[in-house]
Coordinates of C-alpha atoms in Angstrom, one line a residue:
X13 CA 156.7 95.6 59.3
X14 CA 156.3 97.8 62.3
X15 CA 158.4 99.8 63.9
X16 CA 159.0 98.4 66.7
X17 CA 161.3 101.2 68.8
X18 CA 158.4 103.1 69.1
X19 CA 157.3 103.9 72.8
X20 CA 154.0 102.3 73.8
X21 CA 152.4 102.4 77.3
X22 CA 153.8 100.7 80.6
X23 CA 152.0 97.5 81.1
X24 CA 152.2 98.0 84.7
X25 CA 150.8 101.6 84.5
X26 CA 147.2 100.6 85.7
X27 CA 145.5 97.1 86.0
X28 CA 141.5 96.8 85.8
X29 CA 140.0 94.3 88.0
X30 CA 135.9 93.7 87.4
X31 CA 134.4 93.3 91.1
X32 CA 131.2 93.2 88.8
X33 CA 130.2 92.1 85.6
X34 CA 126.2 92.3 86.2
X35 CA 124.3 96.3 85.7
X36 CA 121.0 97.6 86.4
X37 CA 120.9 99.5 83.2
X38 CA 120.1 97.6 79.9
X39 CA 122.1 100.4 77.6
X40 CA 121.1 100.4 73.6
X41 CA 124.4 101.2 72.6
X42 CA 126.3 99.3 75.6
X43 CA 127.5 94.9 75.2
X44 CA 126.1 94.4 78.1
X45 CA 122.6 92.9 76.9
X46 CA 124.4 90.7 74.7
X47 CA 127.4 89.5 76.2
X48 CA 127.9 86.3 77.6
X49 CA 130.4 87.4 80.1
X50 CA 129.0 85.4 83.1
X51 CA 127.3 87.9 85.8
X52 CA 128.7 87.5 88.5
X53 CA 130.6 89.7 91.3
X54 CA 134.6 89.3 92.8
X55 CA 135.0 87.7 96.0
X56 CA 136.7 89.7 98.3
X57 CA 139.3 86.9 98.8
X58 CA 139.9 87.1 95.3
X59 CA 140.3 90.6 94.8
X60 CA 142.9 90.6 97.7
X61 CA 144.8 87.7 96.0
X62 CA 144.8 89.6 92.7
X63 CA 145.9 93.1 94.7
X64 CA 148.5 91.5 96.8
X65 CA 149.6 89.9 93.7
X66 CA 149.7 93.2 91.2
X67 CA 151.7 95.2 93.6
X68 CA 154.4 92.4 94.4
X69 CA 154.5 92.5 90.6
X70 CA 154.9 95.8 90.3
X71 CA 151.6 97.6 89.8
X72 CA 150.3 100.7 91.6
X73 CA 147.4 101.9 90.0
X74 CA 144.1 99.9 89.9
X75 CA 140.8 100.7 88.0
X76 CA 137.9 99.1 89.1
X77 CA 135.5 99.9 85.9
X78 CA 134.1 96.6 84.9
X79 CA 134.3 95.6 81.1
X80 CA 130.5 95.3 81.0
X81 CA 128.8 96.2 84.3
X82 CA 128.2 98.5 86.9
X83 CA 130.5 98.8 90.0
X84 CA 128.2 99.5 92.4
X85 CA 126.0 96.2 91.8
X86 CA 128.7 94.7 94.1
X87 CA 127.7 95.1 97.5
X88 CA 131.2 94.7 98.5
X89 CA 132.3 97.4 96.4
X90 CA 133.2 100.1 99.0
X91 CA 135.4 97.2 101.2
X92 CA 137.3 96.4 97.8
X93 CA 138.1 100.4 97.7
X94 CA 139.0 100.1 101.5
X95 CA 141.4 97.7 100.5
X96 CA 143.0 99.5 98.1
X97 CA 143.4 102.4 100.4
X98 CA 144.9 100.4 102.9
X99 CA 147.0 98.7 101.0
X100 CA 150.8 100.0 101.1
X101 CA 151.8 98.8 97.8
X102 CA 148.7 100.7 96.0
X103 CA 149.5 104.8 94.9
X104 CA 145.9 105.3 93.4
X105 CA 142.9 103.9 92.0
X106 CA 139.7 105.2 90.3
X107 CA 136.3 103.5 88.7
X108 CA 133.5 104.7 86.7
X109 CA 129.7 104.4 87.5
X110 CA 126.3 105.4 85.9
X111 CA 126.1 106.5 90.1
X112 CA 122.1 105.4 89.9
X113 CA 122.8 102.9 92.8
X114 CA 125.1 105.1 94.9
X115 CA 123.2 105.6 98.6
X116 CA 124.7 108.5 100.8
X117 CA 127.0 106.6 102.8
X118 CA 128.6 105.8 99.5
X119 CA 129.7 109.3 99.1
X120 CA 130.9 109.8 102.7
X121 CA 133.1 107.0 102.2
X122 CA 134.5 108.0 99.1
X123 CA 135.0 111.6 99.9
X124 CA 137.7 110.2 102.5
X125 CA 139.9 107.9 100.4
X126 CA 142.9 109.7 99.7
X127 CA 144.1 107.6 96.9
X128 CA 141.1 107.8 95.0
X129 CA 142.3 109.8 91.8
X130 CA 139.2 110.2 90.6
X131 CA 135.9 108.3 89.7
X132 CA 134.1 108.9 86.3
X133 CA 130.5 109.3 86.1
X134 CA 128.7 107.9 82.6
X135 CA 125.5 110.0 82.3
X136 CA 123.4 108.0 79.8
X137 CA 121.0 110.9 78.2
X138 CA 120.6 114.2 79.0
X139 CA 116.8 114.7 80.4
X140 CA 114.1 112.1 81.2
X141 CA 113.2 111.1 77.8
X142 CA 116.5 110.5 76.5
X143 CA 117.5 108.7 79.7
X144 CA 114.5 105.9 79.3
X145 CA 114.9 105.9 75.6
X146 CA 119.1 105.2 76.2
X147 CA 119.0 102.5 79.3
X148 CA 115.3 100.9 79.4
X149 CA 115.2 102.3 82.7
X150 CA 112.2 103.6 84.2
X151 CA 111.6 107.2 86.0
X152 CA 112.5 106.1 89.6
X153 CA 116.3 105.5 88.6
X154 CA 116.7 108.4 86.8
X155 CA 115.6 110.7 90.1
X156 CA 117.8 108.7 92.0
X157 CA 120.7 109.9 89.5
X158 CA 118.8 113.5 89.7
X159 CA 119.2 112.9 94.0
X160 CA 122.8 112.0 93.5
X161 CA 123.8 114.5 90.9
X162 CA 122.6 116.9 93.8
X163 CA 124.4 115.5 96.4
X164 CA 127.6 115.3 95.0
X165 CA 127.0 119.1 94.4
X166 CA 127.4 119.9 98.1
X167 CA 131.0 118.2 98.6
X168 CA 133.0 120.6 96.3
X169 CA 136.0 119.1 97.4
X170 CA 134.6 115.6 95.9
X171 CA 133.0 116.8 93.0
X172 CA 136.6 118.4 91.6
X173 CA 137.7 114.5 91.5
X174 CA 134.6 113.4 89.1
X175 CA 134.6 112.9 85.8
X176 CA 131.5 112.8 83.9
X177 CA 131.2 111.4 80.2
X178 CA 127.3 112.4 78.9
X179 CA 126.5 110.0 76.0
X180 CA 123.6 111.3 74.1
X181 CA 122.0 112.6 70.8
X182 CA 124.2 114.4 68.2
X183 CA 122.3 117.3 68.6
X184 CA 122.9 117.6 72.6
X185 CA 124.7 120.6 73.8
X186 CA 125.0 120.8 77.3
X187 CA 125.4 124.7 77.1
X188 CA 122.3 124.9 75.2
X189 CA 120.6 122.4 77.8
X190 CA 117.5 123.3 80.6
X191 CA 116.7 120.0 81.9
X192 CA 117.4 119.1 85.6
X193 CA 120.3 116.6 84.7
X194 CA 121.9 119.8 82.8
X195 CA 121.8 122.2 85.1
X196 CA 122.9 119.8 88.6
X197 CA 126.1 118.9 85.7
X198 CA 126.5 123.0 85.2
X199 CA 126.6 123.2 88.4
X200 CA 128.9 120.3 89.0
X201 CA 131.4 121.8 86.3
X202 CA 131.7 125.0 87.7
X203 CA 133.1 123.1 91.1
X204 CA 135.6 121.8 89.0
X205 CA 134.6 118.5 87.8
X206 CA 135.8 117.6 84.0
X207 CA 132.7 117.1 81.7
X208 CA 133.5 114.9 78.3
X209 CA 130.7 114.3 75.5
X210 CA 131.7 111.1 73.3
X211 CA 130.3 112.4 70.1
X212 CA 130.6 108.6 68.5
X213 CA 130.1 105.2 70.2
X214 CA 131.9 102.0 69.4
X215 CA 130.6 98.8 68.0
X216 CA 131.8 96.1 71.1
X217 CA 133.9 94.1 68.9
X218 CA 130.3 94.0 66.4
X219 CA 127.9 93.3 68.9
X220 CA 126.4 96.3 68.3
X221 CA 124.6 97.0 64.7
X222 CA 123.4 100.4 63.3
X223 CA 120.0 99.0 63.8
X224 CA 120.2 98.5 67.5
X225 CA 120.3 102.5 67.5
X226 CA 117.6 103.5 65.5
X227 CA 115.7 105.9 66.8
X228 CA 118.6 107.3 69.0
X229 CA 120.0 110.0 67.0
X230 CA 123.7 108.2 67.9
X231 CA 126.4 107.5 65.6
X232 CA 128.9 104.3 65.7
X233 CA 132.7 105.0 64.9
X234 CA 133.9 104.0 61.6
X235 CA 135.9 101.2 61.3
X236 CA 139.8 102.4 61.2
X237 CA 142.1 100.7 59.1
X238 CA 144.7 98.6 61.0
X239 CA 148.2 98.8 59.7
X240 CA 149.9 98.8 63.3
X241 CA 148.9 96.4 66.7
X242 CA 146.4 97.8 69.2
X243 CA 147.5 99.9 72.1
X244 CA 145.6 97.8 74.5
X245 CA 146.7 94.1 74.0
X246 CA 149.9 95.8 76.1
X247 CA 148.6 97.5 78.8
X248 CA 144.8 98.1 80.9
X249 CA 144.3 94.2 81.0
X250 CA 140.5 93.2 82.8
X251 CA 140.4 90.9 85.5
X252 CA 137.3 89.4 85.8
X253 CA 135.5 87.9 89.1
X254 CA 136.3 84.6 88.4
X255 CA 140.3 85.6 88.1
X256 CA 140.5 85.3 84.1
X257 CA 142.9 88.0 83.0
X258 CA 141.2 89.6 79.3
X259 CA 144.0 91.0 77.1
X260 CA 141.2 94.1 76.4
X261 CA 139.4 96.7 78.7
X262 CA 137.7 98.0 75.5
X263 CA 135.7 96.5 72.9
X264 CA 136.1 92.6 73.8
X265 CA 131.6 92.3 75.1
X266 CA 132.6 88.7 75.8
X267 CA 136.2 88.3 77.2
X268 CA 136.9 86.5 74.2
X269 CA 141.0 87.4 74.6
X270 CA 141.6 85.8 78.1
X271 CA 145.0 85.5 78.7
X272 CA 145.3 83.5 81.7
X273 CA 143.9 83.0 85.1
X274 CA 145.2 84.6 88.1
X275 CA 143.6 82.2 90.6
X276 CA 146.1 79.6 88.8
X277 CA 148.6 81.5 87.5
X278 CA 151.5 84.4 88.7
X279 CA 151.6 87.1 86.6
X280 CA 154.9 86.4 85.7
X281 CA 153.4 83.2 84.2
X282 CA 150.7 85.0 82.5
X283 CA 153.6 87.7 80.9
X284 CA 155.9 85.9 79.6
X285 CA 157.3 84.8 76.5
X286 CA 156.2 81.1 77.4
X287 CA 152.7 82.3 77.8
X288 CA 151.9 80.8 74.3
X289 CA 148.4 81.8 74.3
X290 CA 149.5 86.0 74.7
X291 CA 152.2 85.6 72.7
X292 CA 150.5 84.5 69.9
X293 CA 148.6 87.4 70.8
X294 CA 150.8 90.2 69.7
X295 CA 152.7 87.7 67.5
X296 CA 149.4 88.3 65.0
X297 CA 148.4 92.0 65.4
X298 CA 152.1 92.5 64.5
X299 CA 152.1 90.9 61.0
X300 CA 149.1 92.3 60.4
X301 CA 146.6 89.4 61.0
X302 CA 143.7 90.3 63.4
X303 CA 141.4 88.2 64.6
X304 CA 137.4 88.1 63.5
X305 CA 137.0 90.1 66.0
X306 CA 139.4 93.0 66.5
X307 CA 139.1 93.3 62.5
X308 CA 135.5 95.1 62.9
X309 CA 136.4 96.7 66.5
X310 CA 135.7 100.1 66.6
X311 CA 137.6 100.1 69.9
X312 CA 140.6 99.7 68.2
X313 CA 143.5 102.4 69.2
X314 CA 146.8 102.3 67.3
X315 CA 150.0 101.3 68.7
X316 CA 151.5 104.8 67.6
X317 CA 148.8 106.9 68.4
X318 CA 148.5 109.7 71.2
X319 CA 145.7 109.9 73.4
X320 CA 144.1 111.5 75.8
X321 CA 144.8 109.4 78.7
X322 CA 148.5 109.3 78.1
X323 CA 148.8 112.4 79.9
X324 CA 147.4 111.0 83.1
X325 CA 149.9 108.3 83.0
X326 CA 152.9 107.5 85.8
X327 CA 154.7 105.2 84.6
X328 CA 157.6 105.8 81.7
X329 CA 156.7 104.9 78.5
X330 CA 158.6 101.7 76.6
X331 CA 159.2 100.5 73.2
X332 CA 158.3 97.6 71.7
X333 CA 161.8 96.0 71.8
X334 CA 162.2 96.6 75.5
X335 CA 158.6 95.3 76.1
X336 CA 159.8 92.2 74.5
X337 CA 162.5 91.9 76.6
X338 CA 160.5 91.8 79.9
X339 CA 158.3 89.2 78.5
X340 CA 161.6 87.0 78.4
X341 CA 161.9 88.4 81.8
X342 CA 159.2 89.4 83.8
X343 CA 161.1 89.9 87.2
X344 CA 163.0 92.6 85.3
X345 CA 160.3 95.8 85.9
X346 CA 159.8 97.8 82.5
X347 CA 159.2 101.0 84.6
X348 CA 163.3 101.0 83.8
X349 CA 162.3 101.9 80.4
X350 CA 163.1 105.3 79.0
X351 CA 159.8 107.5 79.3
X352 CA 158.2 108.6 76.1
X353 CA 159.7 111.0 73.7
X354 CA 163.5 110.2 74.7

C-alpha cells in the first residue's frame, strides 16, 4: 500500500499542448519513426479553445513541446505563442526545439515575448558526423543549426533564457570538444544559457531496442522497479492536435493513455472521479498493476521521488489524499493545497 499523504506535483502546475506531432528529423534513439501518433498540426481554433479552457480551469503555465515532433514544423507556431502572450489568464510558457527550422524572424519574435520562461534547445550530436549518424539528416540542416546556434549568440539577453540538452556518445565532453557546434554552445554558455547532457536515453514505452542504437555509442536506462505510481499520470498531461488529452508527456510514442478529449469534453469532465477511463488509471499504478506498457518504460519517475524540475515549479505541492479530493471536485482548485515539505 502507498502512502498516500505524500506531496506530489500540482496538476494544474503546467499543461502541454502538441501544435505538432510531425518532425523533420528521423532520430535513432527518438519514437518518432515508429509511432503511430497521427502527424498532424493544432488548429489555431483549437488551441485557443484548449487555452481559453486551461486558464478558466485554473492553469497558467503552458508547454508547447510535442510528445513526438518538432514545434516549429507548425507554421502557425509563432501565432500560438502570440496567443499565449496575449492571453491574461496565461503567467508563462516555454517549448523545446532541435531549432533546425527556426528562420530569423523566428528569433525576433521570440526575444520580445515576455512570458516566455524559457525555450530548450535538443542538440542531437555534437559535430557533423555524429549529427547525421543521430537524426538521418543530411549536411544542409545541420549548418542551418550551425547558422542559428550563431545567431542566437548575438541576443545575450535571449540566449540567458535557452536551455540546451546535447544528446550524444558516452564519450562526449563538451569541455574537451573543438567542433563548430561546441564551440557556438561554449560560447552560448558563457552568456548564460544552461547546458544539460542526458548521459542515458529512455526506451518510449519499448519502442526503442538496444539494437536500434548500435553503432551509436548510447546507452538506454535500466528499467526501475515500480513499487509506487508514476509522477506523471498526475500532472504535465499532452494535448494533442486533434484535442485528445494523453495522461503522459514522457514515454507513451503512441498516446496509448488518452484520457479524454477536450474538443468534447470540459476538463472538469475529463478530472473527475466519474472519468472512469482516468480513474482506473491511477486506480492500477496504485495497487501495483501497470499496464504492458508502463511495466518496461524507462520514462517511468516515481511518485516519491525529487527531481530536477520540481524546483522550477509555481504551484504548491499536494498529497495524494487531497488530489483525490479535487477529482470528486474539480471546481475546488488544488493550488489550496499545502506546498511541499509542510
Amino acid at each position: 500500500m502507498t502512502d498516500r499523504t505524500r506531496t506530489i506535483p500540482n496538476p494544474l502546475e503546467c499543461l502541454y499542448i502538441a501544435c505538432s506531432t510531425a518532425c523533420n528529423l528521423r532520430c535513432r534513439f527518438c519514437a518518432y519513426p515508429l509511432s503511430t501518433i497521427r502527424k498532424a498540426n493544432m488548429q489555431f481554433s483549437t488551441f485557443a479553445v484548449v487555452v481559453d479552457q486551461a486558464t478558466a480551469f485554473g492553469f497558467e503555465t503552458f508547454n508547447l513541446t510535442p510528445l513526438v515532433g518538432e514545434a516549429l514544423v507548425d507554421p502557425g507556431f509563432l501565432d500560438k505563442l502570440n496567443y499565449l502572450e496575449q492571453h491574461a489568464g496565461v503567467h508563462d510558457f516555454y517549448f523545446c526545439t532541435n531549432l533546425t527550422l527556426a528562420e530569423r524572424g523566428f528569433f525576433d519574435s521570440v526575444s520580445r515575448f515576455r512570458k516566455l520562461r524559457c525555450f530548450s534547445v535538443s542538440i542531437y550530436g555534437h559535430d557533423e558526423d555524429s549529427f547525421s549518424r543521430l537524426t538521418g539528416a543530411d549536411r544542409a540542416v545541420y549548418q542551418r543549426l550551425l547558422d542559428n546556434l550563431r545567431h542566437l549568440a548575438t541576443d545575450p539577453q535571449l540566449a540567458a533564457r535557452s536551455e540546451f540538452r546535447i544528446r550524444s556518445g558516452r564519450a562526449f565532453r563538451l569541455e574537451h570538444c573543438q567542433s563548430e557546434l561546441c564551440t557556438s554552445l561554449q560560447e552560448l554558455e558563457r552568456l548564460g544559457s544552461r547546458i544539460r547532457i542526458p548521459q542515458e536515453y529512455q526506451n518510449w514505452g519499448g519502442l526503442i531496442e538496444a539494437t536500434r542504437l548500435e553503432g551509436l555509442d548510447l546507452t538506454l536506462k535500466d528499467n526501475a522497479p515500480r513499487t509506487e505510481p508514476c509522477v506523471f499520470l498526475y500532472f504535465k498531461h499532452t494535448v494533442l492536435p486533434d484535442g485528445m488529452l494523453n495522461a503522459c508527456s514522457s514515454g507513451d510514442g503512441n498516446a496509448s493513455l488518452t484520457i479524454g478529449n477536450l474538443l468534447e469534453q470540459t476538463f472538469e469532465q475529463i478530472y473527475s472521479t466519474s472519468n472512469t477511463r482516468y480513474a482506473k488509471l491511477l486506480e492500477a499504478q496504485r495497487a501495483g498493476q501497470f499496464s504492458p506498457l508502463c511495466q518496461v518504460c524507462t520514462g517511468y519517475r516515481s511518485i516519491s521521488a525529487s527531481w530536477y524540475s520540481y524546483t522550477f515549479h509555481r504551484q504548491p505541492f499536494m498529497s495524494e489524499i487531497e488530489f483525490e479530493r479535487w477529482l470528486a471536485n474539480p471546481k475546488n482548485p488544488p493550488a489550496q493545497a499545502k506546498a511541499k515539505g509542510d
